[in-house]
CSV table of C-alpha atoms in Angstrom, one decimal:
chain,number,residue,atom,x,y,z
D,95,UNK,CA,147.3,149.8,94.9
D,96,UNK,CA,145.2,146.7,93.9
D,97,UNK,CA,148.4,145.1,92.2
D,98,UNK,CA,150.3,146.2,95.2
D,99,UNK,CA,147.9,144.2,97.6
D,100,UNK,CA,148.0,141.1,95.1
D,101,UNK,CA,151.8,141.1,95.4
D,102,UNK,CA,151.7,141.4,99.1
D,103,UNK,CA,149.4,138.6,99.4
D,104,UNK,CA,151.5,136.3,97.3
D,105,UNK,CA,154.5,137.1,99.4
D,106,UNK,CA,152.4,136.1,102.5
D,107,UNK,CA,151.2,132.9,101.1
D,108,UNK,CA,154.9,132.0,100.1
D,109,UNK,CA,156.3,132.6,103.5
D,110,UNK,CA,153.5,131.7,106.1
D,111,UNK,CA,151.4,129.4,104.4
D,112,UNK,CA,153.5,126.7,102.6
D,113,UNK,CA,153.8,123.3,104.5
D,114,UNK,CA,157.1,123.3,106.7
D,115,UNK,CA,159.6,120.8,105.8
D,116,UNK,CA,162.8,120.0,107.9
D,117,UNK,CA,165.7,119.1,105.6
D,118,UNK,CA,168.6,117.2,107.3
D,119,UNK,CA,171.9,117.2,105.3
D,120,UNK,CA,173.4,113.7,105.0
D,121,UNK,CA,176.7,112.4,103.6
D,122,UNK,CA,177.6,108.8,102.6
D,123,UNK,CA,179.8,107.3,104.9
D,124,UNK,CA,183.6,107.0,103.3
D,125,UNK,CA,184.9,103.5,102.8
D,126,UNK,CA,188.5,102.7,103.0
D,127,UNK,CA,190.3,100.1,101.4
D,128,UNK,CA,189.4,97.8,104.3
D,129,UNK,CA,185.7,98.7,103.8
D,130,UNK,CA,185.6,100.5,107.1
D,131,UNK,CA,182.6,103.0,107.3
D,132,UNK,CA,183.5,106.1,108.9
D,133,UNK,CA,180.7,108.5,110.1
D,134,UNK,CA,180.4,112.0,108.4
D,135,UNK,CA,181.7,114.9,110.5
D,136,UNK,CA,179.0,116.9,112.4
D,137,UNK,CA,178.4,120.4,111.0
D,138,UNK,CA,179.7,123.1,113.5
D,139,UNK,CA,176.8,125.1,115.1
D,140,UNK,CA,177.6,128.9,115.9
D,141,UNK,CA,177.1,130.2,119.4
D,142,UNK,CA,174.3,132.4,118.0
D,143,UNK,CA,172.4,129.5,116.3
D,144,UNK,CA,172.9,127.3,119.4
D,145,UNK,CA,171.2,130.0,121.5
D,146,UNK,CA,168.5,130.4,119.0
D,147,UNK,CA,167.8,126.7,118.9
D,148,UNK,CA,167.6,126.7,122.8
D,149,UNK,CA,165.0,129.3,122.7
D,150,UNK,CA,163.1,127.9,119.8
D,151,UNK,CA,163.0,124.6,122.0
D,152,UNK,CA,161.6,126.5,124.9
D,153,UNK,CA,158.8,127.9,122.8
D,154,UNK,CA,158.1,124.6,121.1
D,155,UNK,CA,159.4,125.7,117.7
D,156,UNK,CA,161.6,124.0,115.2
D,157,UNK,CA,163.9,125.9,113.0
D,158,UNK,CA,166.0,124.3,110.0
D,159,UNK,CA,168.6,126.6,108.3
D,160,UNK,CA,167.5,127.2,104.7
D,161,UNK,CA,169.7,126.5,101.8
D,162,UNK,CA,171.4,129.4,100.2
D,163,UNK,CA,171.3,131.7,103.3
D,164,UNK,CA,174.3,132.6,105.7
D,165,UNK,CA,174.3,133.8,109.2
D,166,UNK,CA,174.5,137.3,110.0
D,167,UNK,CA,174.4,139.0,113.5
D,168,UNK,CA,171.2,139.9,115.0
D,169,UNK,CA,170.7,143.2,116.7
D,170,UNK,CA,170.4,143.2,120.5
D,171,UNK,CA,170.0,146.7,121.9
D,172,UNK,CA,167.3,148.7,123.8
D,173,UNK,CA,165.4,149.5,120.4
D,174,UNK,CA,165.7,146.2,118.7
D,175,UNK,CA,166.3,142.7,120.3
D,176,UNK,CA,166.3,139.7,118.0
D,177,UNK,CA,167.4,136.1,118.5
D,178,UNK,CA,168.7,135.1,115.0
D,179,UNK,CA,169.5,136.8,111.7
D,180,UNK,CA,170.2,135.3,108.3
D,181,UNK,CA,170.8,136.9,104.7
D,182,UNK,CA,171.0,135.8,101.1
D,183,UNK,CA,174.5,136.4,99.8
D,184,UNK,CA,174.4,138.8,96.7
D,185,UNK,CA,170.9,139.9,97.5
D,186,UNK,CA,169.4,142.8,99.3
D,187,UNK,CA,167.6,140.6,101.6
D,188,UNK,CA,167.6,139.7,105.3
D,189,UNK,CA,165.5,138.0,107.9
D,190,UNK,CA,165.5,138.5,111.8
D,191,UNK,CA,163.7,136.1,114.0
D,192,UNK,CA,162.4,136.4,117.5
D,193,UNK,CA,160.7,133.6,119.4
D,194,UNK,CA,159.1,133.9,122.9
D,195,UNK,CA,157.9,131.1,125.2
D,196,UNK,CA,154.5,132.1,126.7
D,197,UNK,CA,154.3,128.9,129.0
D,198,UNK,CA,155.2,130.7,132.1
D,199,UNK,CA,153.2,133.6,131.3
D,200,UNK,CA,150.2,131.5,130.8
D,201,UNK,CA,150.5,129.6,134.0
D,202,UNK,CA,150.8,133.0,136.0
D,203,UNK,CA,147.7,134.0,133.9
D,204,UNK,CA,145.7,131.1,135.1
D,205,UNK,CA,146.7,131.7,138.7
D,206,UNK,CA,145.5,135.3,138.7
D,207,UNK,CA,142.1,134.7,137.0
D,208,UNK,CA,140.4,134.6,140.1
D,209,UNK,CA,142.1,137.4,141.9
D,210,UNK,CA,141.0,140.7,140.7
D,211,UNK,CA,143.9,142.5,142.3
D,212,UNK,CA,146.5,140.3,140.4
D,213,UNK,CA,144.6,139.6,137.3
D,214,UNK,CA,146.7,139.5,134.1
D,215,UNK,CA,146.1,139.8,130.4
D,216,UNK,CA,145.8,136.6,128.5
D,217,UNK,CA,149.3,136.0,126.9
D,218,UNK,CA,147.6,134.5,124.0
D,219,UNK,CA,147.1,137.9,122.6
D,220,UNK,CA,150.4,139.2,123.3
D,221,UNK,CA,151.5,138.6,119.5
D,222,UNK,CA,149.3,141.5,118.5
D,223,UNK,CA,151.0,144.0,120.9
D,224,UNK,CA,154.6,142.5,119.7
D,225,UNK,CA,153.8,142.9,116.0
D,226,UNK,CA,152.3,146.5,116.5
D,227,UNK,CA,155.3,147.6,118.7
D,228,UNK,CA,157.7,146.4,116.3
D,229,UNK,CA,156.1,147.9,113.3
D,230,UNK,CA,155.7,151.3,115.0
D,231,UNK,CA,159.6,151.1,116.0
D,232,UNK,CA,160.5,150.3,112.4
D,233,UNK,CA,158.3,152.8,110.7
D,234,UNK,CA,157.7,155.6,113.3
D,235,UNK,CA,154.2,155.7,112.3
D,236,UNK,CA,150.9,154.1,113.5
D,237,UNK,CA,149.5,153.3,110.0
D,238,UNK,CA,150.8,150.1,108.0
D,239,UNK,CA,149.1,147.7,105.7
D,240,UNK,CA,148.2,144.5,107.9
D,241,UNK,CA,146.5,141.3,107.1
D,242,UNK,CA,145.3,138.4,109.4
D,243,UNK,CA,146.5,135.2,108.5
D,244,UNK,CA,143.5,132.7,107.8
D,245,UNK,CA,143.1,129.6,110.2
D,246,UNK,CA,143.3,127.2,107.3
D,247,UNK,CA,146.9,128.3,106.5
D,248,UNK,CA,148.0,128.9,110.2
D,249,UNK,CA,147.2,125.1,110.7
D,250,UNK,CA,150.1,124.2,108.4
D,251,UNK,CA,152.5,125.8,110.6
D,252,UNK,CA,150.7,124.5,113.8
D,253,UNK,CA,149.8,128.0,114.7
D,254,UNK,CA,146.5,129.4,116.2
D,255,UNK,CA,146.8,133.0,115.1
D,256,UNK,CA,148.9,135.5,113.1
D,257,UNK,CA,149.2,138.8,111.3
D,258,UNK,CA,151.4,140.4,108.8
D,259,UNK,CA,152.6,143.9,108.3
D,260,UNK,CA,154.0,145.6,105.2
D,261,UNK,CA,156.4,148.4,106.3
D,262,UNK,CA,158.0,151.3,104.8
D,263,UNK,CA,161.1,151.5,107.2
D,264,UNK,CA,162.7,154.5,108.7
D,265,UNK,CA,166.3,155.2,107.5
D,266,UNK,CA,168.3,153.5,110.3
D,267,UNK,CA,171.9,152.3,110.6
D,268,UNK,CA,170.6,149.2,112.8
D,269,UNK,CA,168.2,148.1,109.8
D,270,UNK,CA,171.3,148.7,107.4
D,271,UNK,CA,169.1,151.4,105.7
D,272,UNK,CA,166.7,148.8,104.1
D,273,UNK,CA,163.6,150.5,102.7
D,274,UNK,CA,161.0,147.8,103.4
D,275,UNK,CA,160.0,145.0,105.3
D,276,UNK,CA,157.4,142.2,105.8
D,277,UNK,CA,156.6,141.6,109.6
D,278,UNK,CA,155.1,138.3,110.3
D,279,UNK,CA,153.8,136.9,113.8
D,280,UNK,CA,152.5,133.6,114.7
D,281,UNK,CA,151.0,132.6,117.8
D,282,UNK,CA,150.6,129.2,119.4
D,283,UNK,CA,148.0,129.4,122.2
D,284,UNK,CA,149.5,128.8,125.8
D,285,UNK,CA,152.8,128.0,124.0
D,286,UNK,CA,154.8,130.6,122.3
D,287,UNK,CA,155.1,133.3,119.6
D,288,UNK,CA,157.3,133.6,116.4
D,289,UNK,CA,158.1,137.0,114.9
D,290,UNK,CA,160.0,137.2,111.7
D,291,UNK,CA,161.0,140.3,109.8
D,292,UNK,CA,162.0,140.1,106.1
D,293,UNK,CA,163.9,143.2,104.9
D,294,UNK,CA,164.5,144.4,101.2
D,295,UNK,CA,165.1,147.4,99.1
D,296,UNK,CA,162.6,146.5,96.7
D,297,UNK,CA,159.0,145.2,97.3
D,298,UNK,CA,158.3,143.7,94.0
D,299,UNK,CA,158.4,140.0,92.8
D,300,UNK,CA,162.0,139.5,93.7
D,301,UNK,CA,161.4,140.3,97.4
D,302,UNK,CA,158.8,137.6,97.5
D,303,UNK,CA,161.1,135.0,95.7
D,304,UNK,CA,163.6,135.7,98.5
D,305,UNK,CA,161.0,135.0,101.2
D,306,UNK,CA,160.0,131.8,99.2
D,307,UNK,CA,163.6,130.4,99.7
D,308,UNK,CA,162.9,130.4,103.6
D,309,UNK,CA,159.2,129.6,103.8
D,310,UNK,CA,159.8,126.3,105.4
D,311,UNK,CA,162.5,127.1,107.8
D,312,UNK,CA,160.5,127.6,111.0
D,313,UNK,CA,157.1,126.4,112.6
D,314,UNK,CA,155.7,125.4,115.8
D,315,UNK,CA,156.0,121.6,116.7
D,316,UNK,CA,152.6,119.6,116.8
């Protein structure tokens, strides 16, 4: 168990605590015989990615597609609703993302503070309920290994709070019968929430090497 917890912590550090880098692909302009520079063609953005980027912008989140991955279809049904998904070709590894803007919820919360009849819960704590609800849906049980992300590391992602959950998954078609998942929640107060779920069939070092490849792809803007 001690070794297992050390492996888990290593994976959390790789995904959640590394400085975020936004990498923009560039091409050199092509010169003709007449020395005319032509701009490089713009990459085609899929409808799924375009919608996800819109939702991310509303939640003050930046997302940069990581090298080596390819887009896959995110589930959207009454049990699991996610905004974007990607996988590593040739690997049993996939990540689902969900982003939520809390700006309107926080404004509504502020308006309700002085009225006991309409008082609402502070939306800055919603990430806790979101993480627990998804963990329960994925596992069918209330007991899972969790860890609170320390503030010093959250700052590197411009987040104010966050938790991780290591899950033994139910055998479900919607999760493509993956066996394990690392669920990560990040919260920026008054602004938004990020939820990411990393799926695999093994929870050893290879799992966390795959997570490492995506560690810089998403964060809150300053």
